[in-house]
XYZ file of C-alpha atoms in Angstrom:
581
model
C 71.922 99.198 -70.486
C 68.363 98.869 -71.237
C 69.238 97.402 -74.554
C 71.527 95.002 -72.738
C 68.875 94.126 -70.360
C 66.384 93.817 -73.177
C 68.736 91.730 -75.038
C 69.821 89.816 -71.938
C 69.555 86.148 -71.007
C 65.930 85.048 -70.181
C 67.299 82.670 -67.585
C 68.668 85.547 -65.589
C 65.409 87.279 -65.794
C 63.589 84.271 -64.412
C 66.089 83.927 -61.642
C 65.525 87.501 -60.697
C 61.735 86.973 -60.608
C 62.066 83.900 -58.402
C 64.290 85.795 -56.041
C 61.746 88.565 -55.838
C 58.929 86.001 -55.176
C 60.893 84.292 -52.465
C 61.512 87.613 -50.724
C 57.750 88.389 -50.854
C 56.951 84.887 -49.577
C 59.387 85.306 -46.699
C 57.812 88.661 -45.880
C 54.372 87.084 -45.851
C 55.595 84.141 -43.702
C 57.104 86.455 -41.210
C 53.858 88.352 -41.092
C 51.838 85.138 -40.560
C 54.173 84.021 -37.776
C 53.693 87.330 -36.124
C 49.940 87.162 -36.455
C 49.821 83.524 -35.139
C 51.942 84.498 -32.236
C 49.483 87.177 -31.377
C 46.616 84.602 -31.766
C 48.246 82.242 -29.271
C 48.571 84.988 -26.817
C 44.974 86.013 -27.273
C 43.764 82.335 -26.972
C 45.645 81.941 -23.741
C 44.105 85.052 -22.446
C 40.647 83.924 -23.622
C 41.084 80.515 -22.004
C 42.122 82.100 -18.766
C 39.029 84.272 -18.968
C 36.685 81.252 -19.783
C 37.898 78.847 -17.013
C 35.539 80.109 -14.228
C 32.626 79.778 -16.646
C 33.547 76.168 -17.559
C 33.846 75.233 -13.873
C 30.412 76.658 -13.153
C 28.877 74.833 -16.138
C 30.330 71.427 -14.973
C 28.989 72.018 -11.516
C 25.554 72.757 -12.947
C 25.614 69.657 -15.122
C 26.585 67.481 -12.132
C 23.852 68.996 -10.058
C 21.306 68.153 -12.715
C 22.524 64.539 -12.860
C 22.256 64.323 -9.068
C 18.770 65.712 -9.216
C 17.772 63.212 -11.857
C 19.165 60.321 -9.794
C 17.415 61.561 -6.668
C 14.126 61.940 -8.496
C 14.397 58.440 -9.837
C 15.259 57.027 -6.400
C 12.356 58.935 -4.974
C 10.081 57.480 -7.611
C 11.194 53.950 -6.643
C 10.542 54.620 -2.990
C 7.232 56.202 -3.674
C 6.341 53.247 -5.895
C 7.183 50.847 -3.043
C 5.003 52.910 -0.678
C 2.220 52.942 -3.279
C 2.263 49.142 -3.765
C 2.595 48.691 -0.016
C -0.610 50.679 0.507
C -2.397 48.684 -2.226
C -1.309 45.367 -0.716
C -2.325 46.592 2.739
C -5.784 47.410 1.545
C -6.242 43.951 0.016
C -4.916 42.190 3.074
C -7.186 44.070 5.410
C -10.185 43.006 3.360
C -9.268 39.314 3.952
C -9.001 36.364 1.584
C -12.714 35.464 1.322
C -13.620 37.845 -1.518
C -10.701 37.172 -3.808
C -8.158 34.602 -2.676
C -5.892 34.917 -5.652
C -5.674 38.731 -5.329
C -5.018 38.207 -1.549
C -2.167 35.867 -2.247
C -0.685 38.321 -4.817
C -0.900 41.067 -2.145
C 1.124 38.934 0.242
C 3.773 38.372 -2.437
C 3.934 42.112 -2.991
C 4.228 42.758 0.733
C 7.165 40.377 0.837
C 8.756 42.318 -2.007
C 8.252 45.537 -0.064
C 9.855 44.056 2.969
C 12.823 42.893 0.937
C 13.239 46.351 -0.554
C 13.167 48.280 2.744
C 15.393 45.726 4.435
C 18.038 46.350 1.829
C 17.656 50.160 2.109
C 17.776 50.818 5.844
C 19.467 54.243 5.265
C 16.072 55.767 4.431
C 14.447 57.762 7.181
C 11.716 55.953 9.005
C 12.715 52.617 7.475
C 12.419 50.807 10.823
C 8.893 52.017 11.343
C 7.920 50.887 7.866
C 9.463 47.436 8.401
C 7.749 46.951 11.738
C 4.407 47.839 10.215
C 5.007 45.553 7.198
C 6.032 42.639 9.392
C 2.999 43.023 11.606
C 0.733 43.191 8.523
C 2.387 40.029 7.120
C 1.859 38.156 10.337
C -1.825 39.026 10.282
C -2.062 38.016 6.627
C -0.490 34.575 7.350
C -2.856 34.110 10.311
C -5.857 34.758 8.018
C -4.318 32.374 5.478
C -4.167 29.663 8.132
C -7.839 30.164 8.916
C -8.706 30.158 5.255
C -6.696 26.907 4.702
C -8.418 25.148 7.594
C -11.861 26.337 6.517
C -11.402 25.463 2.899
C -9.937 22.058 3.695
C -12.615 21.270 6.181
C -15.423 22.337 3.827
C -14.311 19.767 1.183
C -13.171 17.018 3.540
C -16.067 14.558 3.798
C -16.058 10.841 4.696
C -16.476 8.570 1.683
C -19.621 6.452 1.801
C -19.192 2.630 1.367
C -21.326 2.507 -1.781
C -19.052 5.038 -3.445
C -16.003 2.962 -2.504
C -17.594 -0.211 -3.823
C -18.121 1.478 -7.161
C -14.393 2.005 -7.386
C -13.683 -1.729 -6.997
C -13.430 -4.248 -9.812
C -16.822 -5.846 -10.442
C -15.612 -9.229 -9.063
C -15.026 -7.688 -5.663
C -18.169 -5.659 -5.280
C -20.374 -7.020 -2.483
C -23.593 -8.657 -3.370
C -25.404 -7.422 -0.258
C -25.860 -3.971 1.220
C -24.070 -4.532 4.485
C -20.878 -2.439 4.910
C -17.787 -4.338 4.046
C -19.716 -7.559 3.432
C -18.327 -9.699 0.692
C -20.762 -12.545 0.692
C -20.814 -15.436 3.202
C -17.242 -15.625 4.453
C -18.187 -18.007 7.254
C -19.310 -21.036 5.226
C -18.150 -24.581 5.541
C -15.448 -24.113 2.894
C -12.615 -22.065 4.455
C -11.195 -21.328 0.998
C -14.425 -19.938 -0.402
C -13.337 -16.370 -0.502
C -9.871 -17.308 -1.691
C -11.278 -19.219 -4.710
C -13.623 -16.374 -5.623
C -10.782 -13.891 -5.572
C -8.500 -15.908 -7.827
C -11.301 -16.748 -10.201
C -11.791 -13.023 -10.610
C -8.215 -12.660 -11.940
C -7.453 -9.847 -9.542
C -3.874 -9.500 -10.794
C -5.192 -7.494 -13.697
C -8.094 -5.810 -11.955
C -8.442 -2.080 -12.203
C -8.992 0.071 -9.126
C -10.095 3.715 -9.419
C -9.280 5.729 -6.271
C -12.091 8.102 -5.375
C -11.766 11.891 -5.676
C -11.434 12.990 -2.058
C -11.208 16.772 -2.728
C -12.474 18.483 -5.932
C -9.615 19.160 -8.375
C -10.496 22.840 -8.664
C -9.855 23.294 -4.950
C -6.488 21.612 -4.838
C -4.507 24.444 -6.540
C -5.888 26.970 -4.052
C -4.939 24.762 -1.117
C -1.493 24.396 -2.675
C -1.051 28.152 -2.913
C -2.186 28.650 0.679
C 0.153 25.910 1.877
C 3.015 27.427 -0.115
C 2.542 30.854 1.572
C 2.479 29.234 5.004
C 5.669 27.327 4.285
C 7.372 30.520 3.089
C 6.285 32.171 6.319
C 7.990 29.389 8.305
C 4.661 28.057 9.568
C 5.218 24.411 8.586
C 4.336 22.913 11.938
C 1.025 24.740 12.131
C 0.289 23.697 8.562
C 1.090 20.059 9.432
C -1.174 20.146 12.470
C -4.088 21.742 10.607
C -3.866 19.195 7.797
C -3.585 16.193 10.197
C -6.403 17.380 12.440
C -8.754 17.818 9.463
C -7.950 14.821 7.224
C -7.169 12.106 9.755
C -10.651 11.951 11.378
C -12.255 11.980 7.889
C -10.172 8.948 6.853
C -11.046 7.152 10.091
C -14.751 7.926 9.594
C -14.619 6.553 6.052
C -13.244 3.276 7.472
C -15.837 3.197 10.260
C -18.634 3.568 7.781
C -17.134 0.711 5.840
C -17.277 -1.520 8.927
C -13.703 -1.360 10.350
C -13.700 -1.913 14.130
C -11.007 -1.391 16.777
C -10.575 -4.878 18.229
C -7.956 -5.769 20.855
C -6.255 -9.094 21.203
C -8.556 -9.961 24.070
C -11.592 -9.171 21.930
C -10.299 -11.545 19.306
C -9.558 -14.305 21.808
C -13.099 -14.162 23.277
C -14.870 -14.152 19.887
C -16.662 -17.260 18.547
C -14.842 -18.803 15.663
C -17.775 -18.391 13.189
C -17.995 -14.668 13.919
C -14.215 -14.261 13.898
C -13.899 -15.984 10.532
C -16.446 -13.594 9.056
C -14.562 -10.598 10.466
C -11.285 -11.907 9.002
C -12.966 -12.173 5.642
C -14.178 -8.603 5.896
C -10.703 -7.438 7.125
C -9.161 -8.743 3.899
C -11.727 -6.745 1.931
C -11.083 -3.608 4.111
C -7.299 -3.883 3.543
C -7.781 -3.837 -0.203
C -10.190 -0.846 -0.044
C -8.000 1.061 2.375
C -4.698 0.676 0.486
C -5.882 0.682 -3.124
C -8.599 3.301 -2.766
C -8.536 5.400 0.410
C -4.798 5.611 1.055
C -4.099 5.936 -2.658
C -6.566 8.811 -2.894
C -5.154 10.467 0.173
C -1.626 10.196 -1.225
C -2.783 11.911 -4.395
C -4.278 14.792 -2.379
C -1.079 15.186 -0.295
C 1.138 15.146 -3.410
C -0.797 17.939 -5.056
C -1.314 20.196 -2.014
C 2.329 19.924 -0.907
C 3.968 19.743 -4.358
C 7.551 20.974 -4.106
C 7.863 20.204 -0.389
C 8.761 16.507 -0.333
C 9.587 16.033 3.340
C 6.474 17.964 4.413
C 4.379 15.988 1.967
C 5.516 12.565 3.298
C 5.184 13.755 6.924
C 1.566 14.943 6.339
C 0.607 11.666 4.648
C 2.145 9.622 7.457
C 0.374 11.622 10.139
C -3.018 11.450 8.405
C -2.913 7.699 7.774
C -1.096 6.544 10.909
C -4.038 5.892 13.160
C -6.106 4.166 10.395
C -3.168 1.899 9.473
C -2.651 1.004 13.110
C -6.334 -0.040 13.509
C -6.107 -2.307 10.478
C -2.737 -3.856 11.258
C -3.530 -4.384 14.921
C -6.420 -6.712 14.054
C -4.038 -8.690 11.831
C -1.492 -8.810 14.630
C -4.171 -10.044 17.071
C -5.121 -12.909 14.703
C -1.477 -13.820 14.082
C -0.759 -13.927 17.839
C -3.944 -15.661 18.915
C -4.123 -19.297 19.928
C -3.369 -21.525 16.940
C -5.832 -24.090 15.654
C -6.090 -26.109 12.379
C -9.132 -24.214 11.125
C -7.199 -20.954 11.280
C -4.588 -22.008 8.719
C -6.707 -21.020 5.708
C -7.641 -17.558 6.999
C -4.025 -17.015 7.940
C -3.049 -17.864 4.410
C -5.701 -15.513 3.097
C -4.407 -12.742 5.279
C -0.814 -13.472 4.276
C -1.859 -13.392 0.605
C -3.533 -9.967 0.873
C -0.422 -8.492 2.672
C 1.793 -9.947 -0.033
C -0.520 -8.572 -2.735
C -0.478 -5.071 -1.213
C 3.240 -5.024 -0.422
C 4.435 -3.144 -3.483
C 1.663 -0.553 -3.227
C 2.359 0.006 0.449
C 6.020 0.564 -0.355
C 5.106 3.065 -3.064
C 2.438 4.969 -1.106
C 4.253 5.072 2.159
C 7.627 6.177 0.777
C 10.054 8.471 2.480
C 11.652 8.553 5.892
C 8.466 9.811 7.624
C 6.565 6.658 6.584
C 9.255 4.165 7.440
C 7.560 3.008 10.628
C 4.344 2.249 8.797
C 6.221 0.250 6.111
C 8.036 -1.712 8.820
C 4.738 -2.450 10.656
C 3.179 -3.819 7.446
C 6.181 -5.923 6.631
C 6.272 -7.199 10.261
C 2.650 -8.313 10.073
C 3.359 -10.150 6.817
C 6.219 -12.099 8.405
C 4.213 -12.763 11.558
C 1.307 -14.184 9.506
C 3.740 -16.361 7.523
C 5.369 -17.632 10.679
C 2.050 -18.421 12.380
C 0.694 -20.134 9.255
C 3.763 -22.322 9.140
C 3.461 -23.191 12.837
C -0.234 -23.976 12.394
C 0.664 -26.189 9.477
C 3.069 -28.086 11.807
C 0.369 -28.277 14.502
C -2.065 -29.778 12.115
C 0.320 -32.641 11.188
C 0.848 -33.363 14.810
C -2.826 -33.099 15.664
C -3.709 -35.577 12.940
C -1.250 -38.088 14.233
C -2.283 -37.704 17.873
C -6.052 -37.338 17.384
C -7.589 -39.304 20.207
C -11.209 -39.167 19.151
C -12.980 -42.146 20.765
C -15.938 -42.038 18.323
C -16.057 -45.473 16.720
C -17.640 -46.202 13.378
C -19.685 -49.312 14.102
C -19.956 -50.551 10.497
C -16.287 -49.913 9.539
C -16.991 -47.032 7.091
C -15.037 -43.812 6.563
C -14.117 -42.080 9.818
C -14.949 -38.311 10.184
C -11.241 -37.619 10.777
C -10.444 -39.087 7.338
C -12.917 -36.966 5.493
C -11.829 -33.884 7.513
C -8.145 -34.385 6.716
C -8.744 -35.148 3.064
C -10.866 -31.997 2.608
C -8.239 -30.047 4.479
C -5.523 -31.281 2.123
C -7.752 -30.479 -0.901
C -8.182 -26.931 0.306
C -4.447 -26.593 0.635
C -4.049 -27.009 -3.077
C -6.013 -23.799 -3.577
C -3.077 -22.106 -1.854
C -0.211 -23.784 -3.710
C 1.489 -20.518 -4.788
C 1.059 -19.070 -1.282
C 2.435 -22.178 0.385
C 5.412 -22.206 -2.003
C 6.113 -18.567 -0.982
C 6.051 -19.642 2.669
C 8.470 -22.481 2.067
C 10.803 -20.092 0.187
C 10.903 -17.760 3.184
C 11.381 -20.423 5.869
C 12.905 -23.460 4.189
C 15.755 -24.309 1.870
C 15.380 -26.307 -1.291
C 12.680 -26.690 -3.919
C 9.354 -25.314 -2.790
C 7.344 -27.926 -4.748
C 9.223 -30.825 -3.128
C 8.585 -29.148 0.318
C 4.844 -29.048 -0.337
C 4.880 -32.689 -1.499
C 6.827 -33.702 1.601
C 4.446 -31.917 3.936
C 1.388 -33.430 2.205
C 2.924 -36.943 2.458
C 3.624 -36.459 6.121
C -0.036 -35.438 6.762
C -1.287 -38.457 4.899
C 1.179 -40.695 6.780
C 0.053 -39.175 10.085
C -3.629 -39.866 9.179
C -2.733 -43.467 8.250
C -0.966 -44.006 11.545
C -3.876 -42.617 13.522
C -6.364 -44.824 11.585
C -4.359 -47.885 12.392
C -4.633 -46.962 16.030
C -8.361 -46.470 15.777
C -8.826 -49.766 13.984
C -7.663 -51.557 17.117
C -10.835 -50.442 18.947
C -12.729 -53.129 17.046
C -12.886 -56.504 18.781
C -13.792 -58.194 15.530
C -10.685 -58.647 13.271
C -12.909 -58.536 10.169
C -14.163 -55.055 11.046
C -10.621 -53.915 11.752
C -9.562 -54.666 8.207
C -12.837 -53.412 6.789
C -12.295 -50.067 8.520
C -8.733 -49.716 7.214
C -9.799 -50.817 3.745
C -12.575 -48.261 3.535
C -10.590 -45.309 4.910
C -7.391 -45.868 2.936
C -9.499 -46.525 -0.179
C -11.184 -43.129 0.456
C -7.751 -41.508 0.723
C -6.583 -43.063 -2.541
C -9.755 -42.206 -4.428
C -9.673 -38.603 -3.229
C -6.020 -38.197 -4.223
C -6.653 -39.628 -7.688
C -9.458 -37.131 -8.249
C -7.500 -34.032 -7.073
C -4.315 -32.070 -7.737
C -2.694 -34.087 -5.002
C -2.100 -36.858 -7.496
C 0.414 -34.746 -9.397
C 2.152 -33.832 -6.177
C 2.191 -37.204 -4.440
C 2.750 -39.164 -7.681
C 1.519 -42.448 -9.161
C 3.901 -44.408 -6.961
C 2.088 -43.212 -3.854
C -1.278 -44.122 -5.390
C -0.228 -47.586 -6.471
C 1.456 -48.371 -3.126
C -1.681 -47.456 -1.166
C -3.936 -49.367 -3.549
C -1.954 -52.412 -2.691
C -2.546 -51.675 0.953
C -6.259 -51.435 0.316
C -6.163 -54.784 -1.448
C -4.297 -56.403 1.397
C -6.917 -55.258 3.934
C -9.669 -56.417 1.571
C -8.141 -59.893 1.419
C -7.765 -59.980 5.163
C -11.365 -58.849 5.653
C -12.679 -61.563 3.372
C -10.556 -64.224 5.086
C -11.744 -63.286 8.568
C -15.344 -62.632 7.627
C -15.924 -65.771 5.621
C -14.208 -67.961 8.249
C -16.949 -66.957 10.712
C -19.625 -67.456 8.051
C -18.418 -70.988 7.335
C -18.242 -71.672 11.072
C -21.810 -70.475 11.516
C -23.117 -72.694 8.770
C -21.273 -75.818 9.963
C -22.976 -78.544 12.068
C -20.220 -78.015 14.605
C -21.008 -74.381 14.754
C -24.646 -75.048 15.412
C -24.054 -77.842 18.006
C -21.454 -75.775 19.794
C -24.147 -73.233 20.424
C -26.351 -75.739 22.340
C -28.466 -77.529 19.730
C -26.647 -81.031 19.940
C -26.787 -81.146 23.738
C -30.545 -80.924 23.749
C -30.765 -83.872 21.315
C -28.145 -85.922 23.228
C -30.180 -86.165 26.427
C -33.190 -87.477 24.617
C -35.160 -84.346 24.907
C -38.129 -83.325 22.840
C -37.191 -83.457 19.190
C -39.620 -80.650 18.385
C -37.968 -78.340 20.915
C -34.525 -79.212 19.550
C -35.720 -78.486 16.050
C -37.193 -75.117 17.082
C -33.997 -74.096 18.777
C -31.967 -75.022 15.743
C -34.216 -72.989 13.480
C -33.883 -69.975 15.785
C -30.103 -70.306 15.835
C -29.924 -70.582 12.029
C -32.077 -67.468 11.826
C -29.629 -65.551 13.991
C -26.699 -66.701 11.868
C -28.493 -65.470 8.729
C -28.893 -62.057 10.346
C -25.179 -62.044 11.020
C -24.445 -63.005 7.389
C -26.719 -60.217 6.185
C -24.861 -57.640 8.282
C -21.484 -58.831 6.969
C -22.610 -58.702 3.368
C -23.867 -55.137 3.976
C -20.446 -54.166 5.236
C -18.789 -55.894 2.304
C -21.101 -53.939 -0.032
C -20.129 -50.645 1.663
C -16.463 -51.501 1.342
C -16.770 -52.073 -2.377
C -18.364 -48.687 -3.062
């Protein structure tokens, strides 16, 4: 059997070994299953035993988290209380020592208020809020006082000399009197006008004065900002107006600006009034281009970021000063019209037109609308009055009833006055064209030419009426010849020639020649009559000889008569000489 086994099939042996291995593996597997089953039971028991410990550990961890959160919240609250105490200490000291630190303390106090307002669940929050609000109110009150004091300390009236230094050199006064711009009351009503345009003011540079030091403006801005945030805008507006407005008025008073009513203007002598109008034109330039421009700059910087408040403050500060200036212009525009006022009205109209764009820019915003409308209203009023005065002058020339006769037939004072008046008008061509554009239709140049022709025609009609005062026909024609010749010569030597044209000049030269011919015809007829025998005898010489009187007496009388006639001839030749000049 052994031999059989020894000599058996190897495959069978291997199969037996595998079977044996499988049985051992199954035994091991069964043992492992049994062991694992016991482990599962033990783990379940262990888990059951550990559950209370896990619950206690989770609770402890949660407690630690809550403690951390509470500590952090407490730190935040304590930090707020700490910064609150620091801010309170700075605020109680006041803003004088360190304004920037004081302003920072107010900002911190506001942050504290915002924090406690959002966390009213804290105990004693109401008490903290009441205390903080009371402290903030005191801080704002001290800020208001600081703002007024700081603004007042640096708000000083500007001296005239300092303002004059800011003007272009062509506009600086040559004398030391406030607001004086030279002799504005001379015989030439366009004197100031010509000086201004010769100075080429369109390109002139104006440098507004520094009204408040630049280093102070940021501090005033910060103070104003705090007051606005505190809802104290009305008090801020009042403080600014009450401080700056009198300073601006004082600057104008020092310059020479006066409060004059319409009655004051009506009672004033023309020479004095004309000088005041010249000064007013100068004052308007200084006020708008220097003082108001400087005030606008101050307002813009102090109230930067608060547009409506900025415009309202500027309007309130400048309102009374603007009213004083414009009221004088209104009084002039509404006063009794007279020819000599035309040129000053045109000067006033010019300055208002010149300043129009700057007034619109400076006085922008709804708060300044009334000031803009007042300035525009004065401009229109001056234009209307100037136009009406122009019409009055034309009528006055035609109806002038001056009885003053020129005995030798030379140029009448009315003629020289009207011609000079017309010459002065040509210094205002651009202004007059602007007037015609506003009130008339059509080409402005033709309008000016038409008006000038009407004035010349009115003068000629009046001269023809005055010529009839002469009983001697020769003097009548001599008078017209001299006056119309003066008109033609003046036109040829002025800008009026380009406006009236060569046709007007040639036509009136023919009129002059016609009167010259009539003068010679009438004058020489009398001369020939005086020299004739009939002329001598008709005067009494022949009757004396006809009765057989003394021949010597007759001869003496004739010689005396001839002498008188020679005097007459001499006078006529003098007049003829004057006419030919």
